[in-house]
PDB file of C-alpha atoms in Angstrom:
ATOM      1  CA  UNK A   1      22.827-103.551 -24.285  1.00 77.00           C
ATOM      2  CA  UNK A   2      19.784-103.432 -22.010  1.00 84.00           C
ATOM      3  CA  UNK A   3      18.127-100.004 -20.872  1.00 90.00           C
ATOM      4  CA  UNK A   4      15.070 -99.205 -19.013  1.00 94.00           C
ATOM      5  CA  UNK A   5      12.682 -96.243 -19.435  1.00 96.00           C
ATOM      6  CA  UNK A   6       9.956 -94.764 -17.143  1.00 96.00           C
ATOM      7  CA  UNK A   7       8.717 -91.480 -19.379  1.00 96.00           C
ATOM      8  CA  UNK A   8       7.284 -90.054 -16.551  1.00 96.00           C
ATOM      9  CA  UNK A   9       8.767 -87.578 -14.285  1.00 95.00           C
ATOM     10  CA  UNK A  10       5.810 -87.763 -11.572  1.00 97.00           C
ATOM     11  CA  UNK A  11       2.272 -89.131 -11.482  1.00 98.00           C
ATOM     12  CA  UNK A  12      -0.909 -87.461  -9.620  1.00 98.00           C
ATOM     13  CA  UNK A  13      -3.594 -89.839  -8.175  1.00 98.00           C
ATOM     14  CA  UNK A  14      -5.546 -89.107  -5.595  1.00 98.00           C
ATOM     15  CA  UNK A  15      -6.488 -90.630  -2.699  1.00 98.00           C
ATOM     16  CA  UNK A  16      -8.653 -94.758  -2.941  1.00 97.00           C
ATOM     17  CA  UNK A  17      -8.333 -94.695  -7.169  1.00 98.00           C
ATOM     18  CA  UNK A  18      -5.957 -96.650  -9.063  1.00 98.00           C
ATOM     19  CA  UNK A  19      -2.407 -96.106  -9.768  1.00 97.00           C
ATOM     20  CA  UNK A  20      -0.368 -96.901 -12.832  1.00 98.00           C
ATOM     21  CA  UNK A  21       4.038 -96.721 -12.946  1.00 98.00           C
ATOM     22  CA  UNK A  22       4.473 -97.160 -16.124  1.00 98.00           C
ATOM     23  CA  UNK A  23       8.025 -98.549 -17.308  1.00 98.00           C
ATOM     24  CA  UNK A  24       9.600 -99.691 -20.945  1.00 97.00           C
ATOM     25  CA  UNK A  25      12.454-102.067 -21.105  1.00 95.00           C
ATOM     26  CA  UNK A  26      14.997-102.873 -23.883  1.00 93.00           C
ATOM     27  CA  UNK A  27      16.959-106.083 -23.759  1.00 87.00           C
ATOM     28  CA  UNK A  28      18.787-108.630 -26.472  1.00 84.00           C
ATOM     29  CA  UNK A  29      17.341-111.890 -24.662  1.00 83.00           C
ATOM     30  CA  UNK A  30      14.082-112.047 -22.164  1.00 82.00           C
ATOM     31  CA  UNK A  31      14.093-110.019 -19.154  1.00 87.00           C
ATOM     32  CA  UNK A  32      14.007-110.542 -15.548  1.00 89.00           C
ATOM     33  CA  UNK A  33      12.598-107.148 -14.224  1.00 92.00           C
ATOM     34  CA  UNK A  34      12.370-105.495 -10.717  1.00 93.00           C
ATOM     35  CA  UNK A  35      10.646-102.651  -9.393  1.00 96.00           C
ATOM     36  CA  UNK A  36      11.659-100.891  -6.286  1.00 95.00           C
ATOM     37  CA  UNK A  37      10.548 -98.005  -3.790  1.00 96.00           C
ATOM     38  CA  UNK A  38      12.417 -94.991  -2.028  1.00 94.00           C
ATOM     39  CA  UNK A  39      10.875 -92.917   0.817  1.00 90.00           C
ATOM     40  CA  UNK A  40      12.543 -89.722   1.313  1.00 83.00           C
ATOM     41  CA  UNK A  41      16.202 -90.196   3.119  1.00 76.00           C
ATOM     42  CA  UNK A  42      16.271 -93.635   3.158  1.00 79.00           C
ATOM     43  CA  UNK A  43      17.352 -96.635   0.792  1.00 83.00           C
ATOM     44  CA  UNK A  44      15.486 -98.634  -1.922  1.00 90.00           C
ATOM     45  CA  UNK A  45      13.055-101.528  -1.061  1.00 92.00           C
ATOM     46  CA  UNK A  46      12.371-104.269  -3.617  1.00 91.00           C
ATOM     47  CA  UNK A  47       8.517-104.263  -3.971  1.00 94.00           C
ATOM     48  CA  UNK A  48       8.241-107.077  -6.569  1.00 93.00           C
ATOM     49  CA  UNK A  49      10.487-108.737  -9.700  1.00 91.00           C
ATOM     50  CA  UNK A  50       9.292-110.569 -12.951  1.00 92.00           C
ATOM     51  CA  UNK A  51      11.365-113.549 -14.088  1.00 86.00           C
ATOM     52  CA  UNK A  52       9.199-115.805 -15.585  1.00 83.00           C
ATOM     53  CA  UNK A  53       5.741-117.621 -16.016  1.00 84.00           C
ATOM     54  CA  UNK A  54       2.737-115.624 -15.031  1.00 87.00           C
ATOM     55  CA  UNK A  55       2.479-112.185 -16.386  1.00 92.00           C
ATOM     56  CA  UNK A  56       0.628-110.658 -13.608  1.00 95.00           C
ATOM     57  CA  UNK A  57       3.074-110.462 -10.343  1.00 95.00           C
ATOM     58  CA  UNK A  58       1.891-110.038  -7.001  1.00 94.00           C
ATOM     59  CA  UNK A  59       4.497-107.935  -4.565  1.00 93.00           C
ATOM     60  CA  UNK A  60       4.765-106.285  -1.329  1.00 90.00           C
ATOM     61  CA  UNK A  61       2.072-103.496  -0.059  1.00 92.00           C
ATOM     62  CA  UNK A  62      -0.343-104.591  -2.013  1.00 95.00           C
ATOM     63  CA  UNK A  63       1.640-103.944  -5.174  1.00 97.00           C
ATOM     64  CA  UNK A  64       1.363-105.638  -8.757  1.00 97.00           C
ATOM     65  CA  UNK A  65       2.891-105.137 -12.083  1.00 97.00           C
ATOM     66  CA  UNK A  66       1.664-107.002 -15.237  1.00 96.00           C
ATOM     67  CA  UNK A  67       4.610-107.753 -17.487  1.00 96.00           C
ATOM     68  CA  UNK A  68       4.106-107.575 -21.766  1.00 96.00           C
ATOM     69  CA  UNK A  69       6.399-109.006 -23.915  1.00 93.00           C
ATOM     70  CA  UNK A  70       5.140-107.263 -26.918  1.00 94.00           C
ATOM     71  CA  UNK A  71       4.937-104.115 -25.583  1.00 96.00           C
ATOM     72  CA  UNK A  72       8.234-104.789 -23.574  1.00 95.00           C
ATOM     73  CA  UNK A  73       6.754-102.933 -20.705  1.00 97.00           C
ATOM     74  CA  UNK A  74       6.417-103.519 -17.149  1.00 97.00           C
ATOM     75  CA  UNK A  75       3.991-101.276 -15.641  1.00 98.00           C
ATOM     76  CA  UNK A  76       3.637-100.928 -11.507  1.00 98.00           C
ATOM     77  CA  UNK A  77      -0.026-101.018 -10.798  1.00 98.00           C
ATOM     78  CA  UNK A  78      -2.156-100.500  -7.236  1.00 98.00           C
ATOM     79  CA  UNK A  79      -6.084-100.911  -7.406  1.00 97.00           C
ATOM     80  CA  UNK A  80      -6.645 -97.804  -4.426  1.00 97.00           C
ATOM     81  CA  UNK A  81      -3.314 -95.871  -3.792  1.00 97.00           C
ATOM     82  CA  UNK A  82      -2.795 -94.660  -0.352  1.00 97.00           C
ATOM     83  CA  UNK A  83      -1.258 -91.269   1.000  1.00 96.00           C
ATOM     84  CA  UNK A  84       1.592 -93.788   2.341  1.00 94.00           C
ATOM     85  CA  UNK A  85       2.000 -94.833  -1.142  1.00 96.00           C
ATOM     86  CA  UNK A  86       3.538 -91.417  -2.145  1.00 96.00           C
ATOM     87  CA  UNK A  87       7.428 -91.756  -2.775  1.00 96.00           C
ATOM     88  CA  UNK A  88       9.903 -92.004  -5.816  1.00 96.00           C
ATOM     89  CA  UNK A  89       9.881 -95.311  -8.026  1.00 97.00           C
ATOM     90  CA  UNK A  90      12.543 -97.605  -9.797  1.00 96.00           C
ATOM     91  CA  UNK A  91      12.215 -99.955 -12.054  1.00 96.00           C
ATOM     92  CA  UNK A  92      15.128-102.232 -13.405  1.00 93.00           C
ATOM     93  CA  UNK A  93      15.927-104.549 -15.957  1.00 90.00           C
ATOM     94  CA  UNK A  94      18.655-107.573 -16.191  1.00 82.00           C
ATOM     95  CA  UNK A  95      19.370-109.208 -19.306  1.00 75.00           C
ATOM     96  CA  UNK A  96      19.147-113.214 -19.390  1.00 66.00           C
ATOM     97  CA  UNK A  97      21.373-113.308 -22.382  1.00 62.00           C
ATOM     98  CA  UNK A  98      23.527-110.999 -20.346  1.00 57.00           C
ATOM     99  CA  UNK A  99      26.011-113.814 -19.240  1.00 55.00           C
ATOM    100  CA  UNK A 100      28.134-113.640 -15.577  1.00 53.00           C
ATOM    101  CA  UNK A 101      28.190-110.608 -14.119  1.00 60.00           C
ATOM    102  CA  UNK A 102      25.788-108.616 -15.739  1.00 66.00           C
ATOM    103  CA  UNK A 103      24.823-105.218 -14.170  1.00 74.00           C
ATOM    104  CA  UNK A 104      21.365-103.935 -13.032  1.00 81.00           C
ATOM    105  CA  UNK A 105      20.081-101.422 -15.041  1.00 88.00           C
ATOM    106  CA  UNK A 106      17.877 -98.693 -13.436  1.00 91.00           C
ATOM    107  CA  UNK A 107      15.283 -96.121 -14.953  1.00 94.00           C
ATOM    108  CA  UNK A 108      15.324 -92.758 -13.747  1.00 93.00           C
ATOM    109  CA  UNK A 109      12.686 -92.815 -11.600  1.00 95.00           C
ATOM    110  CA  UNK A 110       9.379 -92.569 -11.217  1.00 97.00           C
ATOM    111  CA  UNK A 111       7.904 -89.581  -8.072  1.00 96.00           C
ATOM    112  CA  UNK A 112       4.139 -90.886  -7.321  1.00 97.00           C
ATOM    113  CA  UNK A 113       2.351 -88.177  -5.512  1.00 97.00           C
ATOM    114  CA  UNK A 114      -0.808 -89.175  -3.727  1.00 97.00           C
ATOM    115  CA  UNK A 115      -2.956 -86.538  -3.139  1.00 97.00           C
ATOM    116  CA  UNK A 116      -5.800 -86.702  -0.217  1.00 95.00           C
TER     117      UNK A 116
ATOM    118  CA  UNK B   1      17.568-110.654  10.080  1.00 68.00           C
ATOM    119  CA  UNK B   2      19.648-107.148  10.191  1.00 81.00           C
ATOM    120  CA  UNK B   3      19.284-105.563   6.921  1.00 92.00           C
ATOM    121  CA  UNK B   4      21.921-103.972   4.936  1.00 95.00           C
ATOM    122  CA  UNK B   5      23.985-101.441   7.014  1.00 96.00           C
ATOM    123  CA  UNK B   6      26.216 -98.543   5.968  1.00 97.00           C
ATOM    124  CA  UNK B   7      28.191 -95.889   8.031  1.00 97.00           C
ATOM    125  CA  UNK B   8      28.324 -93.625   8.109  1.00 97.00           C
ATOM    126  CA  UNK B   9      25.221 -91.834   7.215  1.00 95.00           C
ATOM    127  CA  UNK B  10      26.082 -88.360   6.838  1.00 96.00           C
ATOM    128  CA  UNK B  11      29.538 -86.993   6.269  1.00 96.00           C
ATOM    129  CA  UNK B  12      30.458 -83.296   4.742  1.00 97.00           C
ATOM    130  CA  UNK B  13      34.177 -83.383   3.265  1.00 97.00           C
ATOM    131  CA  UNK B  14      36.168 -80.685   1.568  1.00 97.00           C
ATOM    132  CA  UNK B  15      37.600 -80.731  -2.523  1.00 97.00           C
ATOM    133  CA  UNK B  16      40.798 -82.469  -2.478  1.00 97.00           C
ATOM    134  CA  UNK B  17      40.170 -84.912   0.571  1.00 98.00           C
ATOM    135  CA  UNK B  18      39.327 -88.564   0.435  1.00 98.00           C
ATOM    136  CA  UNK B  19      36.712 -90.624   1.712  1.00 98.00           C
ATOM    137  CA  UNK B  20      35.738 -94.063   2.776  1.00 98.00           C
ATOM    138  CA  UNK B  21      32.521 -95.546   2.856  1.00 98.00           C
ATOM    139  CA  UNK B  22      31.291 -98.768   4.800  1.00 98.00           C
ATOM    140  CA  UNK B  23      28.621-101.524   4.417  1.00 98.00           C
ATOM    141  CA  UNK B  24      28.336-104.340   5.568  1.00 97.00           C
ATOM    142  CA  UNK B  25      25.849-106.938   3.829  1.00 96.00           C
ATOM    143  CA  UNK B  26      22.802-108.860   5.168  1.00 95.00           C
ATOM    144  CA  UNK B  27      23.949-111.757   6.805  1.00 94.00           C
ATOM    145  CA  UNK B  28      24.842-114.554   4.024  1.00 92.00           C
ATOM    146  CA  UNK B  29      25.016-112.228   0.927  1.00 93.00           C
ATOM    147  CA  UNK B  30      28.458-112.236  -0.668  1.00 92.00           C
ATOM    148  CA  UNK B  31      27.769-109.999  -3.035  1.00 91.00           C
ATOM    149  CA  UNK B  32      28.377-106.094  -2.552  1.00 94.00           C
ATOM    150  CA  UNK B  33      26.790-103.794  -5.095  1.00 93.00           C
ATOM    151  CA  UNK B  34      27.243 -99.660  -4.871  1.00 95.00           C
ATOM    152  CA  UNK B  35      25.849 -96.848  -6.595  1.00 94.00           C
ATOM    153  CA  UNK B  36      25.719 -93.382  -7.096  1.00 95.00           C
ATOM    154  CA  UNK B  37      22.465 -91.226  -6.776  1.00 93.00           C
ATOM    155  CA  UNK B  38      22.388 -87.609  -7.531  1.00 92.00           C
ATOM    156  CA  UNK B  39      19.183 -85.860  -8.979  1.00 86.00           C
ATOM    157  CA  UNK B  40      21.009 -85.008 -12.434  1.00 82.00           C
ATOM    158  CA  UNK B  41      21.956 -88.647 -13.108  1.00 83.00           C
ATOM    159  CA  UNK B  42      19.474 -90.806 -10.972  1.00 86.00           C
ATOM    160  CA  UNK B  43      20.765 -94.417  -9.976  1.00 89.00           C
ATOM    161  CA  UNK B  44      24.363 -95.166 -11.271  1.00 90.00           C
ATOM    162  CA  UNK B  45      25.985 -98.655 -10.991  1.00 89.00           C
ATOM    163  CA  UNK B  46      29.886 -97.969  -9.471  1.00 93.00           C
ATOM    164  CA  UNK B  47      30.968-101.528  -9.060  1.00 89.00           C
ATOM    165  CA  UNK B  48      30.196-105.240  -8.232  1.00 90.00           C
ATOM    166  CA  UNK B  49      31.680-107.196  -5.380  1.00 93.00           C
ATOM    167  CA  UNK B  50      31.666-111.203  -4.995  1.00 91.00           C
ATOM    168  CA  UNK B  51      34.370-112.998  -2.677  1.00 90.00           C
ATOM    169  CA  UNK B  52      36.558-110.485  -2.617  1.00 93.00           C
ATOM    170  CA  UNK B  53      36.828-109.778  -5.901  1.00 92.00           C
ATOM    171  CA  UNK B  54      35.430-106.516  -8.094  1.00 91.00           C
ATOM    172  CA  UNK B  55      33.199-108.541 -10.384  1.00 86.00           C
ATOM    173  CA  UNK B  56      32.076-105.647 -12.815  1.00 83.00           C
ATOM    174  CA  UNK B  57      32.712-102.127 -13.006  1.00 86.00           C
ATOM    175  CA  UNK B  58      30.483 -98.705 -14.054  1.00 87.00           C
ATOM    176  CA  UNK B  59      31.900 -96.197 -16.205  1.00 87.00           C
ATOM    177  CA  UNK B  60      33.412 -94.372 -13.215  1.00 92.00           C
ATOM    178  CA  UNK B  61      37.168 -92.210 -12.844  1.00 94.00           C
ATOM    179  CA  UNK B  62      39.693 -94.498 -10.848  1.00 94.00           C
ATOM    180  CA  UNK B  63      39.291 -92.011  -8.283  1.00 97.00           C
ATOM    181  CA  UNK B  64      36.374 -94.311  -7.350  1.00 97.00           C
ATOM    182  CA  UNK B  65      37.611 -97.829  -5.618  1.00 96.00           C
ATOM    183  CA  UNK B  66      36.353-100.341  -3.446  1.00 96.00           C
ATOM    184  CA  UNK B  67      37.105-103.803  -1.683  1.00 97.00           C
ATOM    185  CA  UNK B  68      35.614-106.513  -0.053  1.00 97.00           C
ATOM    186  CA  UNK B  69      36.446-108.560   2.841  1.00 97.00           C
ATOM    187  CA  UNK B  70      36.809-112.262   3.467  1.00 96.00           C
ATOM    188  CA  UNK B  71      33.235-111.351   6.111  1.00 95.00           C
ATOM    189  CA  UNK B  72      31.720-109.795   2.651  1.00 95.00           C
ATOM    190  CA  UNK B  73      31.733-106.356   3.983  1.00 97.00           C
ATOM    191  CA  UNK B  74      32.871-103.926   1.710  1.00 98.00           C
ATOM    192  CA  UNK B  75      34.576-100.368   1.738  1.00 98.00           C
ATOM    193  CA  UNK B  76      34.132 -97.764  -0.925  1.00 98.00           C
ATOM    194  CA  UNK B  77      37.331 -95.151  -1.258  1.00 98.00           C
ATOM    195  CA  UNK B  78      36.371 -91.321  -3.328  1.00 97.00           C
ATOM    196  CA  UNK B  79      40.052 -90.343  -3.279  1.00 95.00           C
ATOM    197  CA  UNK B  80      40.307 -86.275  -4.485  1.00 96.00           C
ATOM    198  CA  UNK B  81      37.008 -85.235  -4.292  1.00 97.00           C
ATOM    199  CA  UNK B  82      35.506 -83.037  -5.894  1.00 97.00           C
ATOM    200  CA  UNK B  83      32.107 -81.176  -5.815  1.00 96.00           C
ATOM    201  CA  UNK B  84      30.462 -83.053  -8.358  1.00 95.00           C
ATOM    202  CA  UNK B  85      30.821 -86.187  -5.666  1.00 97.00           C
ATOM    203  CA  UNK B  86      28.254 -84.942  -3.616  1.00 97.00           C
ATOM    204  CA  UNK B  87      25.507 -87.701  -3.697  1.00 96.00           C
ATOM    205  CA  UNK B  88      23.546 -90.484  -2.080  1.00 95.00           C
ATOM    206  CA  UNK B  89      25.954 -93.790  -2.017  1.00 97.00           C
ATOM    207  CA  UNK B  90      24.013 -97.231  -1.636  1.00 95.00           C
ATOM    208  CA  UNK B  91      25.250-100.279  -1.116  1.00 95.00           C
ATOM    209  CA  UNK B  92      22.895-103.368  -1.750  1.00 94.00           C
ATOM    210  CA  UNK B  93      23.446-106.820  -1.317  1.00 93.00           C
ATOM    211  CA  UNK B  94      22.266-110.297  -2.577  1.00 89.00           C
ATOM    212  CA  UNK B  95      22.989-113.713  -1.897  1.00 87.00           C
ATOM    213  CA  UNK B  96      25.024-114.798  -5.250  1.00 74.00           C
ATOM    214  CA  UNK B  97      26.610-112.615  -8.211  1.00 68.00           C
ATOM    215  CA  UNK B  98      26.277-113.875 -11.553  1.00 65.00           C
ATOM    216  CA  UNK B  99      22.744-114.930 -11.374  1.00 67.00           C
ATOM    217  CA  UNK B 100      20.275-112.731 -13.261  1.00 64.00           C
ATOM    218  CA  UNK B 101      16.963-112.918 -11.488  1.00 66.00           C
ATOM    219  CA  UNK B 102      19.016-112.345  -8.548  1.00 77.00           C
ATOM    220  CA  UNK B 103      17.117-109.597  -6.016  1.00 85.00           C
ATOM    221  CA  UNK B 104      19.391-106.691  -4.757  1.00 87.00           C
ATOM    222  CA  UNK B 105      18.639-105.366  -0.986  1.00 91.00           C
ATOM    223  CA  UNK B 106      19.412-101.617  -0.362  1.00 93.00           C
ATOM    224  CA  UNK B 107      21.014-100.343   2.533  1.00 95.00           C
ATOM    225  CA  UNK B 108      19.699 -97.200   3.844  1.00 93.00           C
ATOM    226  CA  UNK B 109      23.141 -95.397   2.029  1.00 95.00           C
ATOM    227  CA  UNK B 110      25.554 -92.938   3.372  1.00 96.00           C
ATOM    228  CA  UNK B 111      24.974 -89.154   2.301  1.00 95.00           C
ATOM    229  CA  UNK B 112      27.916 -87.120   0.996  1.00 97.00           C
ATOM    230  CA  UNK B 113      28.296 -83.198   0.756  1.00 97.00           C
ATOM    231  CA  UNK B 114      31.787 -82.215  -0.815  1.00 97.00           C
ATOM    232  CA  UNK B 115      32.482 -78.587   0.083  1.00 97.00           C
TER     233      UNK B 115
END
């Protein structure tokens, strides 16, 4: 079975420093990972996935998430988070072992609150 | 290219009536993914879609159906609702089923208020 975890509710950053997402991941092969934004009444939008080679993955809005195997984590990263930035976080895990059909998995969620 | 669409995006129902959902996939996806999101239970996977047939299935009632047309668009039925069916429904589409890395593209979802 795979599962994902993001043990926080809602981060606080302010304004130009760095921001950290943090997710955990549990999975019976390797995993091919996702994260993924929502802004308030509207639909998810993929910001970046992990499936395999460098660890360190590049994504949209200046997004990046460094992927470690032995900490099976996944965590979203920004170097200066903007106001924009502020909105509700997913991250999600597939299972490579998982054969055919296998379902996305989704964490709970992640509310990033950027504070001026 | 026109992203994911889904209609409608609002709709207020009573307990008892049914419902049926819309959403039609970017163009070239055949596959037709929809979940539930309430605040209680976050994202929840209903069921899979790929050329017409339901692919895999979340641990849902059977009040909860869908289909998929030979176009790839794809209709979600809540028959007997009930309050607790009061969410955000998304639909999200991606090129293929069956292949793990995959990426899923939300539509913009269709909010329901059972009353």
């Amino acid at each position: 079975a795979q599962s994902v975890a993001q043990p926080e509710d809602q981060v606080n950053v302010a304004e130009g420093n760095p921001l950290t997402v943090k997710c955990t991941y549990s999975v019976s092969g390797n995993p091919y990972l996702f994260w993924y934004v929502q802004y308030p009444n509207r639909g998810l939008q993929f910001l970046l996935k992990y499936i395999t080679g460098d660890n360190l993955v590049k994504g949209s809005y200046g997004f990046e998430a460094e992927f470690n195997k032995s900490q099976t984590s996944f965590h979203l990263k920004k170097p200066s988070a903007l106001v924009s930035d502020s909105a509700l976080y997913f991250c999600a895990v597939r299972d490579t072992l998982s054969g055919g059909y296998q379902k996305v998995t989704f964490g709970t969620g992640t509310k990033l609150q950027v504070i001026p | 290219k026109a992203g994911v669409t889904q209609t409608p995006r609002y709709l207020i129902k009573t307990r008892g009536q049914q419902v049926t959902l819309s959403c039609s996939p970017i163009s070239g996806h055949r596959s037709v993914s929809w979940y539930q999101q309430t605040p209680g239970q976050g994202l929840q996977f209903l069921f899979e879609y790929f050329s017409e047939t339901q692919r895999n299935k979340g641990n849902f009632p059977g009040r909860f159906s869908g289909r998929q047309f030979s176009n790839s668009r794809s209709e979600m039925n809540v028959s007997t609702l009930e309050l607790g069916d009061s969410a955000l429904y998304l639909c999200a589409s991606s090129l293929v089923a069956g292949v793990q890395q995959e990426t899923q593209y939300f539509g913009p979802g269709t909010r329901l208020l059972v009353l």
